[in-house]
Tab-separated table of C-alpha atoms in Angstrom:
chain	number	residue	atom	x	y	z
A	69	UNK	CA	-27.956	-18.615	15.199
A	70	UNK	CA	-27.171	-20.723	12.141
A	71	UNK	CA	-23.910	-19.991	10.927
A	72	UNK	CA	-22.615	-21.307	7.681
A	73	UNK	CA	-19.501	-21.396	5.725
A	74	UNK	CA	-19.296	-19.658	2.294
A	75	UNK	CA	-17.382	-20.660	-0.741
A	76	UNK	CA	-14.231	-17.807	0.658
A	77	UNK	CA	-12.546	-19.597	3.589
A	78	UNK	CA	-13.256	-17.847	6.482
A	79	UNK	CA	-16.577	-16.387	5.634
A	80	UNK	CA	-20.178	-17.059	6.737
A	81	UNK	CA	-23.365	-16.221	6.820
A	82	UNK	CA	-25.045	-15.350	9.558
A	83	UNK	CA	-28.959	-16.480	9.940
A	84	UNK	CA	-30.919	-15.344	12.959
A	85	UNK	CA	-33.068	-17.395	15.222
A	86	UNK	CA	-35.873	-15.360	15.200
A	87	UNK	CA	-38.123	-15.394	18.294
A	88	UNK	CA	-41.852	-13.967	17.703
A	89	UNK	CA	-44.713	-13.262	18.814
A	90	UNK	CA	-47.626	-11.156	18.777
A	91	UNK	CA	-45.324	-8.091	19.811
A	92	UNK	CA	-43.035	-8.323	16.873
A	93	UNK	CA	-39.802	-10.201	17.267
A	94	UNK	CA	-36.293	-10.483	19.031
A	95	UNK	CA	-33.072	-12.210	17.528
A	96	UNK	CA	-29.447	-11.854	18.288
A	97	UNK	CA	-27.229	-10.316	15.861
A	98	UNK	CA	-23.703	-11.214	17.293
A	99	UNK	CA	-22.448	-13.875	19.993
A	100	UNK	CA	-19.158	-14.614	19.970
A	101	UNK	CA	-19.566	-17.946	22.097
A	102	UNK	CA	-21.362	-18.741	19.201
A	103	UNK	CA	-18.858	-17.880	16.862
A	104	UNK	CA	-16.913	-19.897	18.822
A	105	UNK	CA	-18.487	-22.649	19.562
A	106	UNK	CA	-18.128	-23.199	15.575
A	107	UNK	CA	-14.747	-22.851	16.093
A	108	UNK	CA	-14.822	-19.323	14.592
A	109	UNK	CA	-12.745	-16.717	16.574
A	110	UNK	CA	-12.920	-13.348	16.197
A	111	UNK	CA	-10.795	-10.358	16.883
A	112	UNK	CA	-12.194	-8.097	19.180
A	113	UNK	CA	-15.055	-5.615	18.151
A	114	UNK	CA	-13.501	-2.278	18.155
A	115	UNK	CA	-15.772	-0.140	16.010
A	116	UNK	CA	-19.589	-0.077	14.867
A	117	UNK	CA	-20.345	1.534	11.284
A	118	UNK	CA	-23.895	2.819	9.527
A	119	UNK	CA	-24.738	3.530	6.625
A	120	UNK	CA	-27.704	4.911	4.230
A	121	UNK	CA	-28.038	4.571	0.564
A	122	UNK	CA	-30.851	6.420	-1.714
A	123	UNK	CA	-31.003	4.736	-4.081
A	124	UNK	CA	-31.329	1.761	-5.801
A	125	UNK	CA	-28.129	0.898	-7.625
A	126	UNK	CA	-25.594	2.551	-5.387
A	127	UNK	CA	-22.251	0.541	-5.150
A	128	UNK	CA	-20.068	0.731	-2.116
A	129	UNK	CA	-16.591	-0.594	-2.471
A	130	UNK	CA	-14.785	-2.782	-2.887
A	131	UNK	CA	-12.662	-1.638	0.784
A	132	UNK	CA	-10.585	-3.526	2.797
A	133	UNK	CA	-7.193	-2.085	5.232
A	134	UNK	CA	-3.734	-3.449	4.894
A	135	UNK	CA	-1.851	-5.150	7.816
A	136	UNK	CA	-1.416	-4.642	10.191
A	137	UNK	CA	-4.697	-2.900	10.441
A	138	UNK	CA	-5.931	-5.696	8.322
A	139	UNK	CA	-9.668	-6.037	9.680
A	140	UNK	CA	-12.493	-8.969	10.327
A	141	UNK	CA	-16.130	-7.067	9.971
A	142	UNK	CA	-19.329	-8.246	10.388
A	143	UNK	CA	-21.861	-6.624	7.634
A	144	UNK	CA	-25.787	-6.457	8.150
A	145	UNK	CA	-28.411	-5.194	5.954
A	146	UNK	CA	-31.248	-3.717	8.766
A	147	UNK	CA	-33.441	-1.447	6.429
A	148	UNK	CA	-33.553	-2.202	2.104
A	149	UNK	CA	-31.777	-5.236	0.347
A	150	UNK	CA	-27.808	-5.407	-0.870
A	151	UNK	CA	-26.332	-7.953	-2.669
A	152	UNK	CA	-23.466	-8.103	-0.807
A	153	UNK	CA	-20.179	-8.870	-1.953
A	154	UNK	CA	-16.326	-9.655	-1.019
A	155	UNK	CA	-13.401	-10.274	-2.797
A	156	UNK	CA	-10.287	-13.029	-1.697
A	157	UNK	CA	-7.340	-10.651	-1.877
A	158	UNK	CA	-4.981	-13.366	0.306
A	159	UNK	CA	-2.196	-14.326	-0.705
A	160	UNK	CA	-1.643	-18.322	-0.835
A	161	UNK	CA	-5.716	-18.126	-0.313
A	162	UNK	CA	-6.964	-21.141	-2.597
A	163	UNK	CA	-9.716	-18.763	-3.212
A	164	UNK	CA	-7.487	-16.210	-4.162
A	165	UNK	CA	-9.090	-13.128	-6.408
A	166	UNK	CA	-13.042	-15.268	-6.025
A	167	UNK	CA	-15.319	-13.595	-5.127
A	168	UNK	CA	-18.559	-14.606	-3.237
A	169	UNK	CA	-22.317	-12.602	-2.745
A	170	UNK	CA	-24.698	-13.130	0.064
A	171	UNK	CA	-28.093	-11.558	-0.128
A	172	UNK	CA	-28.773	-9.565	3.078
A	173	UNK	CA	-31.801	-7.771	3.680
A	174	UNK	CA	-34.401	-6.398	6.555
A	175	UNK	CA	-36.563	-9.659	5.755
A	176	UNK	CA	-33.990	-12.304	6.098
A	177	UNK	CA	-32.133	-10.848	9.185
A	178	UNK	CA	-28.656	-12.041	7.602
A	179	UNK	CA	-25.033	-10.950	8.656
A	180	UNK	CA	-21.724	-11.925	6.889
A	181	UNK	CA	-18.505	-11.813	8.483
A	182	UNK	CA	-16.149	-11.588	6.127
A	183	UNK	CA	-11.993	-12.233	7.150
A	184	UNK	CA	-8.819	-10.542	7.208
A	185	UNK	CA	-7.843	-10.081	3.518
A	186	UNK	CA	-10.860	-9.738	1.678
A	187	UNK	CA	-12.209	-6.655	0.058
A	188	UNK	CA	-16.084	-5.973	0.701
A	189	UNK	CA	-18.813	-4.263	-1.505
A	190	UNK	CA	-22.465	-4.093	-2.125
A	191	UNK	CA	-24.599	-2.810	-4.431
A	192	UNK	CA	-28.341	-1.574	-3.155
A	193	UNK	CA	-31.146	-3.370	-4.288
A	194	UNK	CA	-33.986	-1.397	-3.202
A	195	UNK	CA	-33.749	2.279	-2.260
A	196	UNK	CA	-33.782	3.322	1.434
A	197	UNK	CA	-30.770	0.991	2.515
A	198	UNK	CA	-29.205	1.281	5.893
A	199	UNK	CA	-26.419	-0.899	6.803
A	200	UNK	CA	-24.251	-1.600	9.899
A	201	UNK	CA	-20.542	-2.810	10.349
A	202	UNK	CA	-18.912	-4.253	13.399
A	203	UNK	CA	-15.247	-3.902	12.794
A	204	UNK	CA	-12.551	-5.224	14.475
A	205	UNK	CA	-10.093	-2.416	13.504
A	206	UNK	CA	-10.298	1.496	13.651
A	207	UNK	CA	-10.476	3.195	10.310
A	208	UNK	CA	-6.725	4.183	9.760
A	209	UNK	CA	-6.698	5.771	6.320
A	210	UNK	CA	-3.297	5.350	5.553
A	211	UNK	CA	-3.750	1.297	5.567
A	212	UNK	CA	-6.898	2.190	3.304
A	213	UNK	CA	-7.211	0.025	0.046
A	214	UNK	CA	-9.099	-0.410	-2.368
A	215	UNK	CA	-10.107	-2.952	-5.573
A	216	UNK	CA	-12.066	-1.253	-8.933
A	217	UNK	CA	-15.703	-2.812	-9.047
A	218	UNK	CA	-15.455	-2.550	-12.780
A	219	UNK	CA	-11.592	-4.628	-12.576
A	220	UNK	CA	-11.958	-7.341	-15.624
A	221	UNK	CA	-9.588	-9.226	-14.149
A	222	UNK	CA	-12.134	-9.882	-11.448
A	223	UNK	CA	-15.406	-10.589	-13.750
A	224	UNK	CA	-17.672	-9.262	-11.431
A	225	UNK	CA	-21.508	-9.717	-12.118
A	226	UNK	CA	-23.885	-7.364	-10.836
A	227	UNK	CA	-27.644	-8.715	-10.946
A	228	UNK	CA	-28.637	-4.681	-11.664
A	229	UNK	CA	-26.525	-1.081	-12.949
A	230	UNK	CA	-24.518	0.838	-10.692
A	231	UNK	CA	-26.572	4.303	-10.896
A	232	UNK	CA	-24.264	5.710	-7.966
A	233	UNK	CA	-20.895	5.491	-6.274
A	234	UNK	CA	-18.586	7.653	-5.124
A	235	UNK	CA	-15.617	9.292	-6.912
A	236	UNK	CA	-13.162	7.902	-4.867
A	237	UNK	CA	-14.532	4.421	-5.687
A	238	UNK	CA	-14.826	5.018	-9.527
A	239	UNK	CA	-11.017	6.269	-10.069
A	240	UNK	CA	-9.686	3.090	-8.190
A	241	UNK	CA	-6.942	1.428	-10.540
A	242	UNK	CA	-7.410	-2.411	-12.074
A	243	UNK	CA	-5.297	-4.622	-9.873
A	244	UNK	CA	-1.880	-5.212	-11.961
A	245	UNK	CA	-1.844	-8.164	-13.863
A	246	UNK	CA	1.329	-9.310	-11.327
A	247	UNK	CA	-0.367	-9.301	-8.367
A	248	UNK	CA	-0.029	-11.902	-6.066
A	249	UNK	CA	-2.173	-10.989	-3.186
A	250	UNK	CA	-1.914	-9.379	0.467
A	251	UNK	CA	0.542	-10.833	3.158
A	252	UNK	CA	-1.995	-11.452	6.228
């Protein structure tokens, strides 16, 4: 697996050796002597995730859970293309409130594992998208936050319209203009 660093401290992308043949293909999604052979450790996997999206356009996010349920997850597109996308919401982070995008799809066989403190998104590129989520924290709902896509504070820039996303998502407030980050 190639793993490499992204501009948000603590990120990476994921890459796949891919192993084929005339049967089709085998790779490895997650290895955590991998991980830590890069001198990436990782909280233990505590909860797998799936989802499908429709339709092209569909924006998911931007999520993330509060300490102490504050969670590591490890995203990968497996049917579709997302532009993936998560926000620095540390505080002290020296990437604080940046915001980085990975392009995973079924072709490229990508993951991103994105830290403690960072809010994650995507927006579906193609319709038919199914995703996955290895989490290392259980859903708690109380600890539940959340960031407004559509924040201008944030300058987001989406490479196509959000055509869909849920009502929960769209009511999310702006960030305040005083805010100084999440204590991880």
């Amino acid at each position: 697996m190639k793993i490499t660093g992204t501009a948000i401290k603590g990120s990476y992308c994921l890459s796949p050796d891919i192993i084929g043949d005339d049967r089709g293909f085998f790779y490895r999604t997650f290895c955590r002597d991998e991980l830590k052979q890069e001198g990436i450790t990782l909280d233990e996997i505590v909860q797998v995730n799936h989802s499908f999206n429709k339709r092209m356009g569909t924006f998911r996010g931007f999520h993330f859970q509060y300490p102490p349920f504050a969670e590591e997850k490890i995203v990968k597109c497996i049917k579709g293309e997302v532009l993936d996308i998560f926000l620095d919401l540390r505080k002290g982070s020296g990437t604080f409130l940046k915001y980085e995008t990975v392009l995973l799809s079924e072709e490229n066989k990508r993951s991103v594992l994105i830290p403690k403190g960072c809010a994650h998104g995507f927006i579906t590129l193609k319709e038919n998208c199914e995703l996955t989520y290895l989490h290392t924290q259980y859903y708690k709902p109380e600890f539940e936050g959340g960031v407004s896509i559509l924040d201008p504070l944030l300058k987001i820039e989406l490479p196509i319209e959000i055509i869909e996303i849920s009502d929960k998502d769209k009511k999310r407030n702006f960030l305040p203009i005083d805010f100084n980050g999440i204590e991880i």
